[in-house]
């Protein structure tokens, strides 16, 4: 349980802590799962960097999927719509889900893929197959790292759902394994492929917002009904609220802002401070919506309803990052980027460029023709037809397959997967220490300074 001091920090305390972070005062260095003891902040490399390493080039990309619940089934549908993709193997601990996925593949005109459901570790047998180039992982968070590591050690490229890892130690494990095996580990961050996010990225790169100074990102999504539903993500995701107090799901909001700012490409996340509000929402739902004899009434939740983190980058830019899945409010990722010439703000999309009349927000519509991303011009019709999260799911998978087929460097690599996931455990550590600043590990081992674009 948090101390009285940790529970009672004022807004002035929080801002004072943020200033201390900016000055580099009192930094806490952590590198392991909840503790830095015995773990080096920047362990020695086990192989050459994977920065700038292209895929080998594939005429056909042969895919295995681990986890075909709601998310994995959606990803499977997208993959089956992409030319030159063959789904060869399916794994899930629920046999009926594997059978359903197999039927989807057959209906798409492909041979029935091999099914794996014998045990929780049957995924290892899928990874050992010699007819796979890429493994997609869409399973509960705690399985992401062991499955991704198994895939890479078996010589496969990996696409892993978000967050890629939930501890600093596991972030390093992904980086080290990718470098050791020379296989890419790409986090399947679909939001980076949203229509607006890709368009704004083009605008940033064109200099429309001038020199960037600040960003804001969030995952604000009322999931109370889902997480108490008794099925799907409720079977595992609610449990995190009983064990962790911080930002449990940082990547959806943070990924696009990191790309706008060129994180790991000339800049890097440097310092984070974080504080959580009291925990109220889950307990209220639990006590007012569940029957008196429901065993879930015994659960004790520790994760504050709203977690707010402030990140300072190596170039001195700031990012506000928030997480709230238990408050009654509309969905919001914020998606704000601000610079010396203007600002974009999402939900709803709006833009302000220096010199606009009336000093008011403007619609993004006048900018679409010039800045719409080529991927959306090319594949937008198919993406919208499939519909996953507005089409961003299809664009994400299409682009990954395109990179593999054409022998390109992936848009996002294992260093991004680690950097965007690690605010989860860092926020827990900072919040536990009353908002003390913590240093980010440098997963690139200094190579962010030379890398551009």
JSON list of C-alpha atoms in Angstrom, two decimals, residues 279-431:
[
{"chain": "A", "resi": 279, "resn": "UNK", "atom": "CA", "xyz": [-7.75, 3.80, -7.28]},
{"chain": "A", "resi": 280, "resn": "UNK", "atom": "CA", "xyz": [-11.53, 4.29, -7.26]},
{"chain": "A", "resi": 281, "resn": "UNK", "atom": "CA", "xyz": [-13.16, 3.26, -10.54]},
{"chain": "A", "resi": 282, "resn": "UNK", "atom": "CA", "xyz": [-12.58, -0.49, -10.54]},
{"chain": "A", "resi": 283, "resn": "UNK", "atom": "CA", "xyz": [-13.57, -0.86, -6.89]},
{"chain": "A", "resi": 284, "resn": "UNK", "atom": "CA", "xyz": [-16.78, 1.10, -7.43]},
{"chain": "A", "resi": 285, "resn": "UNK", "atom": "CA", "xyz": [-17.71, -1.08, -10.42]},
{"chain": "A", "resi": 286, "resn": "UNK", "atom": "CA", "xyz": [-16.83, -4.21, -8.49]},
{"chain": "A", "resi": 287, "resn": "UNK", "atom": "CA", "xyz": [-18.93, -3.29, -5.47]},
{"chain": "A", "resi": 288, "resn": "UNK", "atom": "CA", "xyz": [-21.96, -1.96, -7.34]},
{"chain": "A", "resi": 289, "resn": "UNK", "atom": "CA", "xyz": [-22.17, -4.24, -10.40]},
{"chain": "A", "resi": 290, "resn": "UNK", "atom": "CA", "xyz": [-21.13, -7.69, -9.17]},
{"chain": "A", "resi": 291, "resn": "UNK", "atom": "CA", "xyz": [-23.29, -10.10, -7.21]},
{"chain": "A", "resi": 292, "resn": "UNK", "atom": "CA", "xyz": [-22.43, -10.40, -3.52]},
{"chain": "A", "resi": 293, "resn": "UNK", "atom": "CA", "xyz": [-21.21, -13.98, -4.01]},
{"chain": "A", "resi": 294, "resn": "UNK", "atom": "CA", "xyz": [-19.11, -13.22, -7.09]},
{"chain": "A", "resi": 295, "resn": "UNK", "atom": "CA", "xyz": [-15.50, -14.28, -6.32]},
{"chain": "A", "resi": 296, "resn": "UNK", "atom": "CA", "xyz": [-14.24, -11.17, -8.11]},
{"chain": "A", "resi": 297, "resn": "UNK", "atom": "CA", "xyz": [-15.60, -9.14, -5.18]},
{"chain": "A", "resi": 298, "resn": "UNK", "atom": "CA", "xyz": [-12.51, -10.30, -3.26]},
{"chain": "A", "resi": 299, "resn": "UNK", "atom": "CA", "xyz": [-10.04, -8.73, -5.69]},
{"chain": "A", "resi": 300, "resn": "UNK", "atom": "CA", "xyz": [-8.05, -5.75, -4.43]},
{"chain": "A", "resi": 301, "resn": "UNK", "atom": "CA", "xyz": [-7.05, -3.19, -7.04]},
{"chain": "A", "resi": 302, "resn": "UNK", "atom": "CA", "xyz": [-3.90, -1.10, -6.66]},
{"chain": "A", "resi": 303, "resn": "UNK", "atom": "CA", "xyz": [-3.58, 0.67, -10.01]},
{"chain": "A", "resi": 304, "resn": "UNK", "atom": "CA", "xyz": [-4.60, 4.32, -9.81]},
{"chain": "A", "resi": 305, "resn": "UNK", "atom": "CA", "xyz": [-7.41, 5.35, -12.13]},
{"chain": "A", "resi": 306, "resn": "UNK", "atom": "CA", "xyz": [-5.24, 7.91, -13.95]},
{"chain": "A", "resi": 307, "resn": "UNK", "atom": "CA", "xyz": [-1.50, 7.68, -14.32]},
{"chain": "A", "resi": 308, "resn": "UNK", "atom": "CA", "xyz": [0.31, 10.74, -15.64]},
{"chain": "A", "resi": 309, "resn": "UNK", "atom": "CA", "xyz": [3.95, 10.63, -16.69]},
{"chain": "A", "resi": 310, "resn": "UNK", "atom": "CA", "xyz": [6.22, 13.35, -18.01]},
{"chain": "A", "resi": 311, "resn": "UNK", "atom": "CA", "xyz": [9.08, 12.34, -20.30]},
{"chain": "A", "resi": 312, "resn": "UNK", "atom": "CA", "xyz": [12.04, 14.54, -21.16]},
{"chain": "A", "resi": 313, "resn": "UNK", "atom": "CA", "xyz": [14.05, 13.60, -24.24]},
{"chain": "A", "resi": 314, "resn": "UNK", "atom": "CA", "xyz": [17.79, 13.97, -24.76]},
{"chain": "A", "resi": 315, "resn": "UNK", "atom": "CA", "xyz": [17.12, 17.10, -26.84]},
{"chain": "A", "resi": 316, "resn": "UNK", "atom": "CA", "xyz": [15.05, 18.59, -24.03]},
{"chain": "A", "resi": 317, "resn": "UNK", "atom": "CA", "xyz": [11.61, 18.03, -25.55]},
{"chain": "A", "resi": 318, "resn": "UNK", "atom": "CA", "xyz": [8.77, 17.05, -23.24]},
{"chain": "A", "resi": 319, "resn": "UNK", "atom": "CA", "xyz": [5.96, 14.51, -23.55]},
{"chain": "A", "resi": 320, "resn": "UNK", "atom": "CA", "xyz": [2.93, 14.10, -21.30]},
{"chain": "A", "resi": 321, "resn": "UNK", "atom": "CA", "xyz": [1.79, 10.46, -21.26]},
{"chain": "A", "resi": 322, "resn": "UNK", "atom": "CA", "xyz": [-1.44, 9.30, -19.60]},
{"chain": "A", "resi": 323, "resn": "UNK", "atom": "CA", "xyz": [-3.27, 6.02, -18.94]},
{"chain": "A", "resi": 324, "resn": "UNK", "atom": "CA", "xyz": [-6.86, 5.57, -17.70]},
{"chain": "A", "resi": 325, "resn": "UNK", "atom": "CA", "xyz": [-9.09, 2.59, -18.47]},
{"chain": "A", "resi": 326, "resn": "UNK", "atom": "CA", "xyz": [-11.56, 2.88, -15.59]},
{"chain": "A", "resi": 327, "resn": "UNK", "atom": "CA", "xyz": [-13.09, 6.37, -15.72]},
{"chain": "A", "resi": 328, "resn": "UNK", "atom": "CA", "xyz": [-16.38, 7.23, -17.48]},
{"chain": "A", "resi": 329, "resn": "UNK", "atom": "CA", "xyz": [-15.09, 9.43, -20.29]},
{"chain": "A", "resi": 330, "resn": "UNK", "atom": "CA", "xyz": [-14.82, 9.25, -24.10]},
{"chain": "A", "resi": 331, "resn": "UNK", "atom": "CA", "xyz": [-11.96, 7.44, -25.80]},
{"chain": "A", "resi": 332, "resn": "UNK", "atom": "CA", "xyz": [-8.90, 9.64, -26.31]},
{"chain": "A", "resi": 333, "resn": "UNK", "atom": "CA", "xyz": [-5.27, 9.18, -27.35]},
{"chain": "A", "resi": 334, "resn": "UNK", "atom": "CA", "xyz": [-4.70, 12.99, -27.34]},
{"chain": "A", "resi": 335, "resn": "UNK", "atom": "CA", "xyz": [-2.05, 12.69, -30.13]},
{"chain": "A", "resi": 336, "resn": "UNK", "atom": "CA", "xyz": [-0.65, 16.19, -29.80]},
{"chain": "A", "resi": 337, "resn": "UNK", "atom": "CA", "xyz": [2.54, 17.51, -31.34]},
{"chain": "A", "resi": 338, "resn": "UNK", "atom": "CA", "xyz": [3.66, 21.11, -30.96]},
{"chain": "A", "resi": 339, "resn": "UNK", "atom": "CA", "xyz": [6.51, 23.13, -32.40]},
{"chain": "A", "resi": 340, "resn": "UNK", "atom": "CA", "xyz": [7.65, 26.64, -33.13]},
{"chain": "A", "resi": 341, "resn": "UNK", "atom": "CA", "xyz": [5.30, 27.04, -36.11]},
{"chain": "A", "resi": 342, "resn": "UNK", "atom": "CA", "xyz": [2.16, 25.19, -35.07]},
{"chain": "A", "resi": 343, "resn": "UNK", "atom": "CA", "xyz": [0.34, 22.44, -33.25]},
{"chain": "A", "resi": 344, "resn": "UNK", "atom": "CA", "xyz": [-1.74, 19.38, -34.12]},
{"chain": "A", "resi": 345, "resn": "UNK", "atom": "CA", "xyz": [-4.19, 17.87, -31.65]},
{"chain": "A", "resi": 346, "resn": "UNK", "atom": "CA", "xyz": [-6.28, 14.75, -32.11]},
{"chain": "A", "resi": 347, "resn": "UNK", "atom": "CA", "xyz": [-9.70, 13.56, -30.91]},
{"chain": "A", "resi": 348, "resn": "UNK", "atom": "CA", "xyz": [-11.10, 15.33, -32.83]},
{"chain": "A", "resi": 349, "resn": "UNK", "atom": "CA", "xyz": [-8.35, 16.16, -35.31]},
{"chain": "A", "resi": 350, "resn": "UNK", "atom": "CA", "xyz": [-7.53, 19.84, -35.48]},
{"chain": "A", "resi": 351, "resn": "UNK", "atom": "CA", "xyz": [-4.56, 22.01, -36.36]},
{"chain": "A", "resi": 352, "resn": "UNK", "atom": "CA", "xyz": [-3.25, 25.48, -35.69]},
{"chain": "A", "resi": 353, "resn": "UNK", "atom": "CA", "xyz": [-0.51, 27.05, -37.80]},
{"chain": "A", "resi": 354, "resn": "UNK", "atom": "CA", "xyz": [1.11, 30.29, -36.71]},
{"chain": "A", "resi": 355, "resn": "UNK", "atom": "CA", "xyz": [-0.58, 33.25, -38.36]},
{"chain": "A", "resi": 356, "resn": "UNK", "atom": "CA", "xyz": [-4.04, 31.70, -38.76]},
{"chain": "A", "resi": 357, "resn": "UNK", "atom": "CA", "xyz": [-6.85, 34.25, -38.36]},
{"chain": "A", "resi": 358, "resn": "UNK", "atom": "CA", "xyz": [-8.91, 34.39, -35.16]},
{"chain": "A", "resi": 359, "resn": "UNK", "atom": "CA", "xyz": [-6.32, 32.30, -33.31]},
{"chain": "A", "resi": 360, "resn": "UNK", "atom": "CA", "xyz": [-8.60, 29.25, -33.48]},
{"chain": "A", "resi": 361, "resn": "UNK", "atom": "CA", "xyz": [-8.27, 25.60, -34.45]},
{"chain": "A", "resi": 362, "resn": "UNK", "atom": "CA", "xyz": [-8.61, 24.69, -38.13]},
{"chain": "A", "resi": 363, "resn": "UNK", "atom": "CA", "xyz": [-9.85, 21.52, -39.79]},
{"chain": "A", "resi": 364, "resn": "UNK", "atom": "CA", "xyz": [-7.27, 19.11, -41.15]},
{"chain": "A", "resi": 365, "resn": "UNK", "atom": "CA", "xyz": [-9.21, 18.80, -44.41]},
{"chain": "A", "resi": 366, "resn": "UNK", "atom": "CA", "xyz": [-7.32, 21.49, -46.38]},
{"chain": "A", "resi": 367, "resn": "UNK", "atom": "CA", "xyz": [-4.06, 19.62, -45.74]},
{"chain": "A", "resi": 368, "resn": "UNK", "atom": "CA", "xyz": [-5.20, 16.14, -46.82]},
{"chain": "A", "resi": 369, "resn": "UNK", "atom": "CA", "xyz": [-4.46, 16.35, -50.53]},
{"chain": "A", "resi": 370, "resn": "UNK", "atom": "CA", "xyz": [-0.88, 17.44, -49.98]},
{"chain": "A", "resi": 371, "resn": "UNK", "atom": "CA", "xyz": [0.03, 15.36, -46.92]},
{"chain": "A", "resi": 372, "resn": "UNK", "atom": "CA", "xyz": [-2.03, 12.16, -47.13]},
{"chain": "A", "resi": 373, "resn": "UNK", "atom": "CA", "xyz": [0.40, 9.27, -46.73]},
{"chain": "A", "resi": 374, "resn": "UNK", "atom": "CA", "xyz": [1.13, 7.19, -49.87]},
{"chain": "A", "resi": 375, "resn": "UNK", "atom": "CA", "xyz": [0.26, 3.96, -48.05]},
{"chain": "A", "resi": 376, "resn": "UNK", "atom": "CA", "xyz": [-3.26, 5.22, -47.44]},
{"chain": "A", "resi": 377, "resn": "UNK", "atom": "CA", "xyz": [-3.56, 6.48, -51.01]},
{"chain": "A", "resi": 378, "resn": "UNK", "atom": "CA", "xyz": [-2.54, 3.05, -52.25]},
{"chain": "A", "resi": 379, "resn": "UNK", "atom": "CA", "xyz": [-4.26, 0.71, -49.78]},
{"chain": "A", "resi": 380, "resn": "UNK", "atom": "CA", "xyz": [-6.85, 2.88, -48.07]},
{"chain": "A", "resi": 381, "resn": "UNK", "atom": "CA", "xyz": [-9.82, 1.35, -49.88]},
{"chain": "A", "resi": 382, "resn": "UNK", "atom": "CA", "xyz": [-8.92, -2.19, -48.81]},
{"chain": "A", "resi": 383, "resn": "UNK", "atom": "CA", "xyz": [-8.04, -1.02, -45.30]},
{"chain": "A", "resi": 384, "resn": "UNK", "atom": "CA", "xyz": [-11.41, 0.66, -44.79]},
{"chain": "A", "resi": 385, "resn": "UNK", "atom": "CA", "xyz": [-13.21, -2.34, -46.24]},
{"chain": "A", "resi": 386, "resn": "UNK", "atom": "CA", "xyz": [-11.63, -4.66, -43.68]},
{"chain": "A", "resi": 387, "resn": "UNK", "atom": "CA", "xyz": [-12.26, -2.06, -41.03]},
{"chain": "A", "resi": 388, "resn": "UNK", "atom": "CA", "xyz": [-9.96, -3.12, -38.19]},
{"chain": "A", "resi": 389, "resn": "UNK", "atom": "CA", "xyz": [-9.58, 0.01, -36.02]},
{"chain": "A", "resi": 390, "resn": "UNK", "atom": "CA", "xyz": [-10.53, 2.18, -38.97]},
{"chain": "A", "resi": 391, "resn": "UNK", "atom": "CA", "xyz": [-8.17, 0.35, -41.33]},
{"chain": "A", "resi": 392, "resn": "UNK", "atom": "CA", "xyz": [-4.93, 0.91, -39.45]},
{"chain": "A", "resi": 393, "resn": "UNK", "atom": "CA", "xyz": [-4.62, -2.82, -38.66]},
{"chain": "A", "resi": 394, "resn": "UNK", "atom": "CA", "xyz": [-4.48, -3.76, -42.34]},
{"chain": "A", "resi": 395, "resn": "UNK", "atom": "CA", "xyz": [-2.08, -0.94, -43.22]},
{"chain": "A", "resi": 396, "resn": "UNK", "atom": "CA", "xyz": [0.24, -2.09, -40.42]},
{"chain": "A", "resi": 397, "resn": "UNK", "atom": "CA", "xyz": [0.35, -5.70, -41.61]},
{"chain": "A", "resi": 398, "resn": "UNK", "atom": "CA", "xyz": [0.48, -4.73, -45.28]},
{"chain": "A", "resi": 399, "resn": "UNK", "atom": "CA", "xyz": [3.50, -2.52, -44.65]},
{"chain": "A", "resi": 400, "resn": "UNK", "atom": "CA", "xyz": [5.34, -5.17, -42.63]},
{"chain": "A", "resi": 401, "resn": "UNK", "atom": "CA", "xyz": [4.81, -7.76, -45.36]},
{"chain": "A", "resi": 402, "resn": "UNK", "atom": "CA", "xyz": [5.85, -5.20, -47.98]},
{"chain": "A", "resi": 403, "resn": "UNK", "atom": "CA", "xyz": [9.11, -4.55, -46.13]},
{"chain": "A", "resi": 404, "resn": "UNK", "atom": "CA", "xyz": [9.80, -8.27, -45.92]},
{"chain": "A", "resi": 405, "resn": "UNK", "atom": "CA", "xyz": [9.08, -8.88, -49.59]},
{"chain": "A", "resi": 406, "resn": "UNK", "atom": "CA", "xyz": [11.07, -5.91, -50.88]},
{"chain": "A", "resi": 407, "resn": "UNK", "atom": "CA", "xyz": [14.02, -6.39, -48.54]},
{"chain": "A", "resi": 408, "resn": "UNK", "atom": "CA", "xyz": [13.51, -3.09, -46.74]},
{"chain": "A", "resi": 409, "resn": "UNK", "atom": "CA", "xyz": [14.45, -1.94, -43.25]},
{"chain": "A", "resi": 410, "resn": "UNK", "atom": "CA", "xyz": [11.35, -2.21, -41.02]},
{"chain": "A", "resi": 411, "resn": "UNK", "atom": "CA", "xyz": [9.64, 1.03, -40.07]},
{"chain": "A", "resi": 412, "resn": "UNK", "atom": "CA", "xyz": [9.81, 0.06, -36.39]},
{"chain": "A", "resi": 413, "resn": "UNK", "atom": "CA", "xyz": [12.45, -2.21, -34.88]},
{"chain": "A", "resi": 414, "resn": "UNK", "atom": "CA", "xyz": [13.24, -3.92, -31.60]},
{"chain": "A", "resi": 415, "resn": "UNK", "atom": "CA", "xyz": [14.72, -0.72, -30.16]},
{"chain": "A", "resi": 416, "resn": "UNK", "atom": "CA", "xyz": [11.39, 1.04, -30.70]},
{"chain": "A", "resi": 417, "resn": "UNK", "atom": "CA", "xyz": [9.52, -1.92, -29.20]},
{"chain": "A", "resi": 418, "resn": "UNK", "atom": "CA", "xyz": [11.66, -1.65, -26.06]},
{"chain": "A", "resi": 419, "resn": "UNK", "atom": "CA", "xyz": [11.65, 2.15, -25.80]},
{"chain": "A", "resi": 420, "resn": "UNK", "atom": "CA", "xyz": [7.88, 2.47, -26.23]},
{"chain": "A", "resi": 421, "resn": "UNK", "atom": "CA", "xyz": [7.12, -0.39, -23.81]},
{"chain": "A", "resi": 422, "resn": "UNK", "atom": "CA", "xyz": [9.52, 0.53, -21.02]},
{"chain": "A", "resi": 423, "resn": "UNK", "atom": "CA", "xyz": [7.51, 3.53, -19.72]},
{"chain": "A", "resi": 424, "resn": "UNK", "atom": "CA", "xyz": [5.26, 0.87, -18.19]},
{"chain": "A", "resi": 425, "resn": "UNK", "atom": "CA", "xyz": [7.74, -0.41, -15.60]},
{"chain": "A", "resi": 426, "resn": "UNK", "atom": "CA", "xyz": [9.48, 2.97, -15.31]},
{"chain": "A", "resi": 427, "resn": "UNK", "atom": "CA", "xyz": [6.19, 4.62, -14.38]},
{"chain": "A", "resi": 428, "resn": "UNK", "atom": "CA", "xyz": [5.63, 1.99, -11.70]},
{"chain": "A", "resi": 429, "resn": "UNK", "atom": "CA", "xyz": [9.06, 2.65, -10.22]},
{"chain": "A", "resi": 430, "resn": "UNK", "atom": "CA", "xyz": [8.72, 6.42, -10.29]},
{"chain": "A", "resi": 431, "resn": "UNK", "atom": "CA", "xyz": [5.23, 6.34, -8.84]}
]
